[in-house]
């Protein structure tokens, strides 16, 4: 199938591009390179440098016989979205609606959307399943939820078929070492820990050590990017085979604390990871773990690379000096 992958030069997108190419799809990456890197793009894919705000370029490109769009291009830092919401409404909402409107004009039916655990907000129970109420507590999560709601309207009114994939904490790097581009200006725990272990930063701040978790630090459900990538291929197959929409969680079902991540990184790298304890970060729940019931039921998808050692080893392979 001819597929456009927006954000295909970015962190999760570049891993998915490899799998779409492996599955025999004809892939074009559409990326403005604001965070993505051309080195990340599989050589089997065609590359078009462009923004989701460039409506005429998008229309020209999408007019070339595409049947599906896999949409990764978005901002993803929850904290930043609370201080610069316009950046998020512009890219995550306007940019996505531009694509959807053009897709509908051109009768392009299939859409795979990178959504997030942030649509749920504070957990009311754990593990979080897809029946958990959605109530984002940051603007980033709201932009993703707003698009999910639009997707339902596009489906009901215009025949779009979509998968909204709610990622928990995306982490790790390609286990075969094919993606080497480090995330620029990372704010997530794993790349920050890696920057400390490799000497790019001196130390790390742990946001709170007094949570009711096994060691007092925040627990998250880290899902390996290769596992995320696989789910996108299966989601597209599902849309085509079943002609039905799906909204589902992508998570490992297991939680690791900040200290678990630091300890494993010290073991794998052989380097010290110095840290200081800071106060809690606003908006951080103690624990966030999920169950990917629907991904198994509908896609027969289960994570295979999301154990702590594989997460850390595959990331260290990219970060080690
Ligand atoms: C991440 C994303 C968020 C996304 C969510 C669910 C960011 C910054 N966060 O949130 O957008 O919606 O996954 O998909 O992109 N921590 C430290 N020190 C640090 C960094 C993190 O102690 O320097 C702790 C946090 O308090 C938390 C854990 O590490 O307990 C994970 O944090 P992070 O990687 O930022 O992810 P989330 O906040 O869970």
Coordinates of C-alpha atoms and ligand atoms in Angstrom, one line a residue:
X1 CA 0.0 0.0 0.0
X2 CA 1.2 3.6 -0.7
X3 CA 1.6 5.2 2.8
X4 CA 2.5 8.7 3.9
X5 CA 4.3 8.8 7.2
X6 CA 4.3 12.3 8.7
X7 CA 7.0 12.7 11.3
X8 CA 8.8 9.7 9.9
X9 CA 12.2 11.2 10.6
X10 CA 11.4 11.5 14.3
X11 CA 11.8 9.1 17.2
X12 CA 8.8 6.8 17.0
X13 CA 8.1 7.5 13.3
X14 CA 11.5 6.4 12.1
X15 CA 11.2 3.0 13.8
X16 CA 7.7 2.5 12.3
X17 CA 9.0 3.4 8.8
X18 CA 11.4 0.5 8.9
X19 CA 8.6 -1.9 9.8
X20 CA 6.3 -0.5 7.1
X21 CA 9.1 -0.9 4.5
X22 CA 9.8 -4.5 5.8
X23 CA 6.1 -5.3 5.4
X24 CA 6.4 -4.3 1.7
X25 CA 4.6 -1.0 1.8
X26 CA 5.5 1.9 -0.5
X27 CA 6.5 4.5 2.1
X28 CA 6.9 8.3 1.8
X29 CA 8.2 10.2 4.8
X30 CA 6.8 13.8 5.2
X31 CA 8.7 15.7 7.9
X32 CA 9.7 19.3 8.5
X33 CA 12.9 18.2 10.3
X34 CA 12.2 20.5 13.2
X35 CA 13.0 17.5 15.5
X36 CA 13.4 14.7 13.0
X37 CA 16.7 13.8 11.3
X38 CA 17.2 12.6 7.7
X39 CA 19.8 10.0 9.0
X40 CA 16.8 8.3 10.7
X41 CA 15.0 7.7 7.5
X42 CA 15.1 4.3 6.0
X43 CA 16.7 4.4 2.5
X44 CA 13.8 2.4 1.1
X45 CA 11.5 5.3 1.8
X46 CA 11.0 8.5 -0.3
X47 CA 11.5 11.7 1.6
X48 CA 9.6 14.9 1.3
X49 CA 10.6 17.8 3.5
X50 CA 7.4 19.6 4.4
X51 CA 5.2 21.0 7.1
X52 CA 1.7 19.9 8.0
X53 CA 0.8 23.6 7.6
X54 CA 1.9 23.7 4.0
X55 CA -1.5 22.9 2.6
X56 CA -0.6 23.1 -1.1
X57 CA 2.5 20.9 -0.7
X58 CA 0.5 18.4 1.4
X59 CA -2.2 18.3 -1.3
X60 CA 0.3 17.9 -4.1
X61 CA 2.0 15.0 -2.3
X62 CA -1.2 13.3 -1.2
X63 CA -2.6 13.5 -4.7
X64 CA 0.0 11.0 -5.8
X65 CA -2.1 7.8 -5.1
X66 CA -1.8 7.4 -1.3
X67 CA -4.2 5.1 0.5
X68 CA -3.1 5.7 4.1
X69 CA -1.6 8.3 6.3
X70 CA 0.3 7.4 9.5
X71 CA 0.5 10.6 11.5
X72 CA 3.4 11.1 14.0
X73 CA 4.2 14.7 13.4
X74 CA 3.4 16.6 16.6
X75 CA 4.9 18.2 19.7
X76 CA 4.9 15.9 22.8
X77 CA 6.3 17.7 25.9
X78 CA 3.4 18.0 28.4
X79 CA 5.1 20.7 30.5
X80 CA 5.8 22.9 27.5
X81 CA 2.2 22.6 26.4
X82 CA 1.1 24.4 29.6
X83 CA 3.4 27.4 29.0
X84 CA 3.1 27.6 25.2
X85 CA -0.3 26.2 24.3
X86 CA -0.4 28.0 20.9
X87 CA 2.6 25.8 19.7
X88 CA 0.5 22.8 20.5
X89 CA -2.9 24.0 19.1
X90 CA -1.1 25.0 15.9
X91 CA 0.9 21.8 15.3
X92 CA -1.1 19.1 17.0
X93 CA -4.6 20.3 16.1
X94 CA -4.4 22.6 13.0
X95 CA -1.7 20.5 11.4
X96 CA -3.7 17.3 11.9
X97 CA -7.0 18.8 10.7
X98 CA -5.2 20.0 7.5
X99 CA -4.2 16.4 6.7
X100 CA -7.6 15.0 7.5
X101 CA -9.4 17.6 5.3
X102 CA -7.1 16.9 2.4
X103 CA -7.5 13.2 2.9
X104 CA -11.3 13.5 2.7
X105 CA -11.1 15.6 -0.5
X106 CA -8.9 12.9 -2.0
X107 CA -10.8 9.9 -0.7
X108 CA -7.9 8.6 1.3
X109 CA -9.5 6.3 3.8
X110 CA -7.0 5.0 6.4
X111 CA -5.4 7.0 9.2
X112 CA -3.2 5.8 12.0
X113 CA -2.9 8.4 14.8
X114 CA -0.2 8.7 17.5
X115 CA -2.2 9.3 20.6
X116 CA -1.1 9.2 24.2
X117 CA -1.7 8.0 27.7
X118 CA -2.0 11.7 28.6
X119 CA -5.6 11.6 27.4
X120 CA -6.4 9.8 30.7
X121 CA -5.0 12.3 33.2
X122 CA -4.7 11.2 36.8
X123 CA -5.4 7.5 37.1
X124 CA -8.6 6.6 38.9
X125 CA -7.6 3.0 39.0
X126 CA -4.6 0.9 37.8
X127 CA -3.8 -0.6 35.5
X128 CA -5.4 1.8 33.1
X129 CA -7.5 0.1 30.4
X130 CA -9.4 1.7 27.5
X131 CA -12.6 2.0 29.6
X132 CA -10.8 4.4 32.0
X133 CA -12.4 7.9 31.8
X134 CA -10.5 10.4 29.7
X135 CA -9.7 13.7 31.5
X136 CA -6.4 15.2 30.4
X137 CA -4.6 17.4 32.9
X138 CA -2.2 19.0 30.4
X139 CA -2.9 20.8 27.2
X140 CA -0.8 18.3 25.2
X141 CA -3.1 15.5 26.3
X142 CA -6.1 17.6 25.4
X143 CA -4.8 18.2 21.9
X144 CA -4.5 14.5 21.3
X145 CA -8.0 13.8 22.8
X146 CA -9.5 16.6 20.7
X147 CA -8.1 14.9 17.6
X148 CA -9.4 11.5 18.7
X149 CA -12.9 13.1 19.0
X150 CA -12.5 14.6 15.5
X151 CA -11.5 11.3 14.1
X152 CA -14.8 9.8 15.3
X153 CA -16.7 12.6 13.5
X154 CA -14.6 12.1 10.3
X155 CA -15.4 8.4 10.5
X156 CA -19.1 8.9 11.1
X157 CA -19.6 11.6 8.5
X158 CA -17.0 10.9 5.9
X159 CA -16.0 7.2 6.0
X160 CA -12.5 7.7 7.4
X161 CA -11.2 4.5 9.1
X162 CA -8.8 5.2 11.9
X163 CA -6.7 3.7 14.6
X164 CA -5.9 5.9 17.6
X165 CA -2.9 4.4 19.5
X166 CA -2.5 5.6 23.0
X167 CA 1.2 5.2 23.8
X168 CA 2.4 5.0 27.3
X169 CA 6.1 6.0 27.9
X170 CA 7.8 5.4 24.5
X171 CA 11.4 4.3 25.2
X172 CA 14.3 2.3 23.8
X173 CA 16.0 2.3 20.4
X174 CA 15.9 -0.1 17.5
X175 CA 17.3 -3.4 18.8
X176 CA 19.1 -3.9 15.5
X177 CA 20.8 -0.5 15.8
X178 CA 19.3 0.9 12.6
X179 CA 18.2 4.2 14.2
X180 CA 21.1 6.2 15.7
X181 CA 19.7 9.8 15.9
X182 CA 19.5 11.0 19.5
X183 CA 16.4 13.0 20.5
X184 CA 17.1 16.7 20.5
X185 CA 16.6 18.5 23.7
X186 CA 15.1 15.5 25.5
X187 CA 12.9 15.9 28.6
X188 CA 11.9 12.3 29.1
X189 CA 13.5 10.2 31.8
X190 CA 15.4 7.7 29.7
X191 CA 17.3 10.0 27.4
X192 CA 18.1 12.3 30.3
X193 CA 19.5 9.3 32.3
X194 CA 21.5 8.3 29.2
X195 CA 23.0 11.8 28.8
X196 CA 24.2 11.6 32.4
X197 CA 25.6 8.1 32.0
X198 CA 27.5 9.2 28.8
X199 CA 28.8 12.4 30.4
X200 CA 26.7 14.9 28.3
X201 CA 25.1 16.1 31.6
X202 CA 26.6 16.1 35.1
X203 CA 23.6 14.8 37.0
X204 CA 19.9 14.3 36.9
X205 CA 17.0 15.6 39.1
X206 CA 14.6 13.0 40.4
X207 CA 11.2 14.6 40.7
X208 CA 10.1 13.2 44.1
X209 CA 11.1 10.3 46.2
X210 CA 8.2 10.2 48.6
X211 CA 5.5 8.6 46.4
X212 CA 3.8 5.4 47.6
X213 CA 5.8 3.2 45.2
X214 CA 8.3 0.4 45.9
X215 CA 11.2 2.9 46.3
X216 CA 9.4 6.3 46.5
X217 CA 10.1 7.4 43.0
X218 CA 7.6 7.6 40.1
X219 CA 6.6 4.4 38.3
X220 CA 5.9 4.4 34.6
X221 CA 5.0 1.8 31.9
X222 CA 7.9 2.0 29.4
X223 CA 7.0 0.6 26.0
X224 CA 9.8 -0.1 23.5
X225 CA 9.7 1.8 20.2
X226 CA 10.1 -1.4 18.2
X227 CA 7.0 -2.8 19.9
X228 CA 5.2 0.5 19.2
X229 CA 6.3 0.3 15.5
X230 CA 4.9 -3.3 15.1
X231 CA 1.5 -2.2 16.5
X232 CA 1.2 0.4 13.7
X233 CA 1.7 -2.2 11.0
X234 CA -0.9 -4.4 12.6
X235 CA -3.3 -1.5 13.1
X236 CA -3.3 -0.7 9.4
X237 CA -3.9 -4.3 8.5
X238 CA -6.8 -4.3 11.0
X239 CA -8.4 -1.2 9.4
X240 CA -8.2 -2.7 5.9
X241 CA -9.4 -6.2 7.0
X242 CA -12.2 -5.2 9.3
X243 CA -13.3 -1.8 8.0
X244 CA -13.7 -0.7 11.6
X245 CA -12.0 2.0 13.8
X246 CA -10.0 1.1 16.9
X247 CA -8.8 3.1 19.9
X248 CA -6.3 1.3 22.1
X249 CA -3.5 1.5 24.6
X250 CA 0.0 0.4 23.8
X251 CA 1.9 -0.4 27.0
X252 CA 4.0 -3.2 28.5
X253 CA 1.8 -3.8 31.5
X254 CA 4.8 -3.5 33.8
X255 CA 6.0 -0.5 35.8
X256 CA 9.6 0.6 36.5
X257 CA 10.6 3.4 38.9
X258 CA 13.0 6.2 38.2
X259 CA 15.5 4.4 40.5
X260 CA 15.0 1.1 38.6
X261 CA 15.9 2.9 35.4
X262 CA 19.0 4.6 36.9
X263 CA 20.2 1.3 38.5
X264 CA 19.8 -0.7 35.3
X265 CA 21.6 2.1 33.3
X266 CA 24.5 2.0 35.8
X267 CA 24.7 -1.8 35.4
X268 CA 24.5 -1.8 31.6
X269 CA 26.8 1.2 31.0
X270 CA 29.3 0.6 33.8
X271 CA 29.1 4.3 34.6
X272 CA 27.7 6.2 37.5
X273 CA 24.5 8.2 37.2
X274 CA 24.6 10.9 39.8
X275 CA 21.3 12.4 40.8
X276 CA 19.7 14.9 43.2
X277 CA 16.3 14.6 44.7
X278 CA 14.0 17.5 43.8
X279 CA 10.4 18.2 44.8
X280 CA 7.6 16.5 42.9
X281 CA 6.9 17.8 39.3
X282 CA 3.5 19.2 39.0
X283 CA 1.0 16.9 37.2
X284 CA 3.0 13.8 37.8
X285 CA 1.0 10.8 39.1
X286 CA 2.9 8.3 41.4
X287 CA 2.3 5.4 39.1
X288 CA 1.0 4.9 35.5
X289 CA 0.7 1.4 34.2
X290 CA -1.7 0.1 31.6
X291 CA -3.1 -3.0 30.2
X292 CA -3.2 -3.4 26.5
X293 CA -6.2 -5.7 26.4
X294 CA -7.6 -4.4 23.1
X295 CA -4.3 -4.5 21.3
X296 CA -4.1 -8.2 22.0
X297 CA -7.8 -8.8 21.2
X298 CA -7.8 -6.9 17.9
X299 CA -4.3 -6.9 16.7
X300 CA -2.8 -10.0 18.4
X301 CA -0.1 -7.6 19.5
X302 CA 2.1 -8.1 22.6
X303 CA 5.3 -6.3 23.5
X304 CA 8.5 -8.4 23.1
X305 CA 11.2 -5.8 23.7
X306 CA 9.9 -3.9 26.6
X307 CA 11.7 -5.5 29.5
X308 CA 14.0 -3.1 31.4
X309 CA 17.3 -4.6 30.2
X310 CA 16.3 -4.4 26.5
X311 CA 15.0 -0.9 26.9
X312 CA 18.2 0.3 28.6
X313 CA 20.7 -1.7 26.5
X314 CA 19.2 -0.6 23.1
X315 CA 19.3 3.1 24.3
X316 CA 22.8 2.8 25.7
X317 CA 24.0 1.4 22.3
X318 CA 23.0 4.8 20.8
X319 CA 24.3 7.0 23.7
X320 CA 27.5 5.3 24.6
X321 CA 30.5 7.5 23.7
Ligands
LIG1 C1 5.6 11.2 29.2 C2 5.6 12.5 28.3 C3 4.2 13.0 28.2 C4 3.3 11.9 27.8 C5 3.4 10.7 28.7 C6 2.5 9.6 28.4 C7 7.3 14.3 28.3 C8 8.1 15.2 29.1 N1 6.4 13.5 29.0 O1 5.3 11.7 30.5 O2 4.2 14.0 27.3 O3 2.0 12.4 27.7 O4 4.7 10.3 28.8 O5 2.7 9.2 27.1 O6 7.4 14.2 27.1 N2 11.6 12.1 35.8 C9 12.6 12.5 36.7 N3 13.6 13.3 36.2 C10 13.6 13.7 34.9 C11 12.6 13.3 34.0 C12 11.6 12.5 34.5 O7 12.5 12.1 37.9 O8 14.5 14.5 34.6 C13 10.5 11.2 36.3 C14 9.1 11.7 36.2 O9 8.8 12.4 37.4 C15 8.3 10.5 36.0 C16 9.2 9.6 35.2 O10 10.5 10.1 35.4 O11 8.1 9.8 37.3 C17 8.9 9.6 33.7 O12 8.9 10.9 33.3 P1 8.9 11.4 31.7 O13 9.9 10.6 31.0 O14 8.9 12.8 31.7 O15 7.5 10.8 31.3 P2 6.0 11.2 31.8 O16 6.0 12.4 32.7 O17 5.5 9.9 32.4

